[in-house]
C-alpha positions as a printed NumPy array, in Angstrom:
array([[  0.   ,   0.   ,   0.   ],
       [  1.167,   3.675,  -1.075],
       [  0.307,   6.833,   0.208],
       [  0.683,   9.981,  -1.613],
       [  0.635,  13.303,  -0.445],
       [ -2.934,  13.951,   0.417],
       [ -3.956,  10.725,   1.02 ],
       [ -4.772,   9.382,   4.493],
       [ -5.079,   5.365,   5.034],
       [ -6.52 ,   4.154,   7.77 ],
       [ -5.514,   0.307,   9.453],
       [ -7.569,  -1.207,  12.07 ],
       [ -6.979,  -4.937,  13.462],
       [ -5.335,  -6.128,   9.505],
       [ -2.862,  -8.441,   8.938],
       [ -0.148,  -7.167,   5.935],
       [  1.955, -10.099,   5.306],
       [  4.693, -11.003,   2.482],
       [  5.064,  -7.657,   1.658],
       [  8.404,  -5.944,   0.122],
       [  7.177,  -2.655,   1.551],
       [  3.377,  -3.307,   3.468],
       [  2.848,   0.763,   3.814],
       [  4.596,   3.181,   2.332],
       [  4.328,   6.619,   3.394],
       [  5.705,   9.489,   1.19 ],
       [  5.64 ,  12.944,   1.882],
       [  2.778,  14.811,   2.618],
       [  0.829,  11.081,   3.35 ],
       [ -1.02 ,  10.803,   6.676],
       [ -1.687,   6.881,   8.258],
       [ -3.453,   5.829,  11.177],
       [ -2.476,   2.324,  12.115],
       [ -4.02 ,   0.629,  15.012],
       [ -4.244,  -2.944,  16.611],
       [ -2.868,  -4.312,  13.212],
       [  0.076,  -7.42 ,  12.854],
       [  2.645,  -6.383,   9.982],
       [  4.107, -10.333,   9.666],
       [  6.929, -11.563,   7.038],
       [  7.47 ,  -8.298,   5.432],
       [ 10.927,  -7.131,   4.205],
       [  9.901,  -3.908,   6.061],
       [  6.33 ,  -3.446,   7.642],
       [  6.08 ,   0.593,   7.682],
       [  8.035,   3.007,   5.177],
       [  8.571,   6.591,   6.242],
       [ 10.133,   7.83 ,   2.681],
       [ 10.882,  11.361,   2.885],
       [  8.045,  12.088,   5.36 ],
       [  7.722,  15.533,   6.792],
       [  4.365,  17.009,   6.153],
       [  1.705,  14.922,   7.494],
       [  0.491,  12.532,  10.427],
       [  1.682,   9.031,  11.033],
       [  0.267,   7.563,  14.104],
       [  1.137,   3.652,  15.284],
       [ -0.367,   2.308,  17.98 ],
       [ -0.83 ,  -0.872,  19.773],
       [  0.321,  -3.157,  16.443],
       [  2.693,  -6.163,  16.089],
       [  5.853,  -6.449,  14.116],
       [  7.135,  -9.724,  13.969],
       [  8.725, -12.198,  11.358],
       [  6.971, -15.75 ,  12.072],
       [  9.473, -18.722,  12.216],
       [ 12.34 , -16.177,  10.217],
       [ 15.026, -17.354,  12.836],
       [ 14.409, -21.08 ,  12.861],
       [ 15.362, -21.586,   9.281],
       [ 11.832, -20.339,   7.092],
       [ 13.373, -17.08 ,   5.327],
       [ 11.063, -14.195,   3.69 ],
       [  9.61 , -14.979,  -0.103],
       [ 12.208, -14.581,  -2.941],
       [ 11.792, -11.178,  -4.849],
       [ 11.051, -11.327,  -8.166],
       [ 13.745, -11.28 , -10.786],
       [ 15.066,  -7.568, -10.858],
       [ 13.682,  -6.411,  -7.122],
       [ 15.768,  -4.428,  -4.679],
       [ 16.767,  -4.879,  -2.328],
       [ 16.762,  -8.445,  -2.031],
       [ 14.493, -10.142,   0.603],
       [ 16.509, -12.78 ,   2.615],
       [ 15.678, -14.668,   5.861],
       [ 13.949, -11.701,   8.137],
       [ 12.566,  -8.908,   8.211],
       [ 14.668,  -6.395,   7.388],
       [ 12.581,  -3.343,   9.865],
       [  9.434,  -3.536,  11.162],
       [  9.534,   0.33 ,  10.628],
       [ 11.7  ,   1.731,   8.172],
       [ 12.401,   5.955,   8.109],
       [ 14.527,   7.839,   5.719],
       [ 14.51 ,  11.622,   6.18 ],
       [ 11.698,  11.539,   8.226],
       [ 10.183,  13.497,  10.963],
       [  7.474,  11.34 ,  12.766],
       [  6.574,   9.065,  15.925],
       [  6.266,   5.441,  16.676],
       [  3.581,   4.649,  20.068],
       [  0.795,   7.017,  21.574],
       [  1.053,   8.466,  25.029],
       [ -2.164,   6.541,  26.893],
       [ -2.35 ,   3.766,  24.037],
       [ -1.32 ,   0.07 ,  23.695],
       [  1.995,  -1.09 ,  23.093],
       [  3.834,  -1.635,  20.188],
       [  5.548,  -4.577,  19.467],
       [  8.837,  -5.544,  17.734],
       [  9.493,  -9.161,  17.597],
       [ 11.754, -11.483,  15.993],
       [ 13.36 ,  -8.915,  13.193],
       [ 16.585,  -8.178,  11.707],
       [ 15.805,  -4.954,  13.123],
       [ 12.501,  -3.367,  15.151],
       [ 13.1  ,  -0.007,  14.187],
       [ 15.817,   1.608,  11.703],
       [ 16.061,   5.203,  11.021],
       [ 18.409,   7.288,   9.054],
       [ 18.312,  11.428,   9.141],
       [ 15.085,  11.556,  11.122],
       [ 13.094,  12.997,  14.053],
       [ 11.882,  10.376,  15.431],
       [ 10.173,   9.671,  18.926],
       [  9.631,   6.222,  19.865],
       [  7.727,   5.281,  23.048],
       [  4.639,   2.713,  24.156],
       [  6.956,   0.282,  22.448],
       [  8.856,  -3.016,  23.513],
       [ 11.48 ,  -4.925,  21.251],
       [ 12.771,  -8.851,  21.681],
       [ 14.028, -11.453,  20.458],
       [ 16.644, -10.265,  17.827],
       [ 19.941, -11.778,  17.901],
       [ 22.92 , -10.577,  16.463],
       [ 22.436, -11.479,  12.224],
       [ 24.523, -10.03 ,   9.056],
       [ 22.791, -10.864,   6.055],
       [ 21.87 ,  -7.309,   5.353],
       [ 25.526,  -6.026,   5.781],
       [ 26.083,  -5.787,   1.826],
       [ 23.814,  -2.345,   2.058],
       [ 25.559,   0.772,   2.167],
       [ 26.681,   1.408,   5.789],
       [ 24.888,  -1.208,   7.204],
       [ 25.691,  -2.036,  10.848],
       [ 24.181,  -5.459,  11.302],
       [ 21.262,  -6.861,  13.075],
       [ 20.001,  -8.007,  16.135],
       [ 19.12 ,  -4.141,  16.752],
       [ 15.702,  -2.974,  18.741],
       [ 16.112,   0.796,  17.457],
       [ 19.047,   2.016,  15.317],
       [ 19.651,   5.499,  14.206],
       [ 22.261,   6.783,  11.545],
       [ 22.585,  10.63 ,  10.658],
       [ 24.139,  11.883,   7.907],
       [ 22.9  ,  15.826,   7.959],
       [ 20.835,  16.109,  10.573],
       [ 18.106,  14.179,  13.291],
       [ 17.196,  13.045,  16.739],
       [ 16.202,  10.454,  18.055],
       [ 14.105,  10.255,  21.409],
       [ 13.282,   7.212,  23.256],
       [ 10.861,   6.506,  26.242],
       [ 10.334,   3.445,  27.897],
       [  8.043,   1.733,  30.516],
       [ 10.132,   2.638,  33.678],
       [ 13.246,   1.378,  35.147],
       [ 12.017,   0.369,  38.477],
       [ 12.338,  -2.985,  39.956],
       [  9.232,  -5.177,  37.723],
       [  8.794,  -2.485,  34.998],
       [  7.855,  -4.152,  31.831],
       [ 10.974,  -4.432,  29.776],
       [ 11.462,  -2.532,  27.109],
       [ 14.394,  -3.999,  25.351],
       [ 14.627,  -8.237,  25.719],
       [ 16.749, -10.108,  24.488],
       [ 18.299,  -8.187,  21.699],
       [ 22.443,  -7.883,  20.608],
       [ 21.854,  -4.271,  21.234],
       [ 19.212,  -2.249,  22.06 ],
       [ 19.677,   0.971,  20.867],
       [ 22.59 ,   1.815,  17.846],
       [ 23.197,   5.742,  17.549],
       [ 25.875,   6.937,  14.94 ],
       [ 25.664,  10.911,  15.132],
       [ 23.06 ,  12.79 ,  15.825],
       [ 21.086,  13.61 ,  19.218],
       [ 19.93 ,  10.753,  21.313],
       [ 17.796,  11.02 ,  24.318],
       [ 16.71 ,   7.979,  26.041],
       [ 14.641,   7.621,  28.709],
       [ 13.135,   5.309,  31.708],
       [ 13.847,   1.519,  30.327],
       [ 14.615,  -2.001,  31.853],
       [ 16.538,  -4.332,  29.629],
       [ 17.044,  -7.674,  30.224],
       [ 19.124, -10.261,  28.617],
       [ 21.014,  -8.349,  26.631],
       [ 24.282,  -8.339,  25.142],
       [ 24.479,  -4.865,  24.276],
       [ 21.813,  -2.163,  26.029]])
């Protein structure tokens, strides 16, 4: 699903699955996403150049059934880029982008299972009501262009300019965990970071 500049698309409780890019939001695009699973998708949201509109997820799953235990994504057809391989590349996917991921007062997010939960590159980005586990440390999408690896709940790479800012559930004694068993939980080359209020737990990397 595209949408253009004007458009608005609206997700309640749907399942997007097999999908090179399940939404795509350019610039001037607005998308309300709610209580929806985004499931074997190279990447489940696409902020592309997104600056002048709304994007709004809330209480939705990102996950990449059975990727780690040996069922990889489709194949791309002949000619697609880039190529699909065994997980999910992000669940959410921003390139010069100014928008959030969670809703003060809403349900939770979750990231489960990917190559990465959220991946961001010159963007303003606020990421809260949100919990990432399960991803290991992988490398199959270290051919791209400055790629870091996997195994990452939130990375963030900035080139000219962006910030990101991260809240999680609390980080008092049996506060839900924000960050679970991940290789790291949040990457940050450049820009400004501010992160805020999380428990992680079983990590190699926080």
């Amino acid at each position: 699903i595209v949408v253009k500049s004007g458009g608005t698309l609206t997700i309640n409780n749907t399942n997007i699955m097999d999908a090179q890019y399940a939404v795509e939001v350019k610039n001037g695009g607005n998308l309300d996403c709610n209580g929806s699973t985004f499931d074997r998708n190279y990447v489940g949201v696409y902020a592309n150049n997104h600056t002048g509109a709304n994007i709004t997820i809330e209480g939705s799953t990102f996950k990449c059934t059975n990727c780690l235990t040996g069922n990889p994504l489709k194949n791309g057809y002949t000619g697609q880029g880039p190529d699909p391989l065994n997980n999910t590349y992000a669940g959410v996917l921003g390139l010069n982008a100014t928008f959030n991921v969670g809703v003060n007062g809403a349900s939770d997010n979750i990231f489960d299972g990917l190559y990465r939960g959220v991946s961001l590159k010159n963007c303003y980005t606020t990421v809260l009501k949100s919990s990432f586990k399960n991803m290991p440390l992988q490398s199959e999408y270290v051919e791209l262009t400055g790629d870091v690896g996997g195994g990452i709940g939130i990375t963030a790479d900035v080139n000219t300019a962006g910030k990101l800012t991260q809240y999680g559930f609390g980080d008092y004694t049996g506060a839900t965990a924000s960050f679970d068993n991940c290789y790291y939980g949040i990457y940050s080359k450049k820009g400004s970071l501010s992160v805020n209020s999380n428990t992680m737990t079983t990590m190699v990397n926080g």
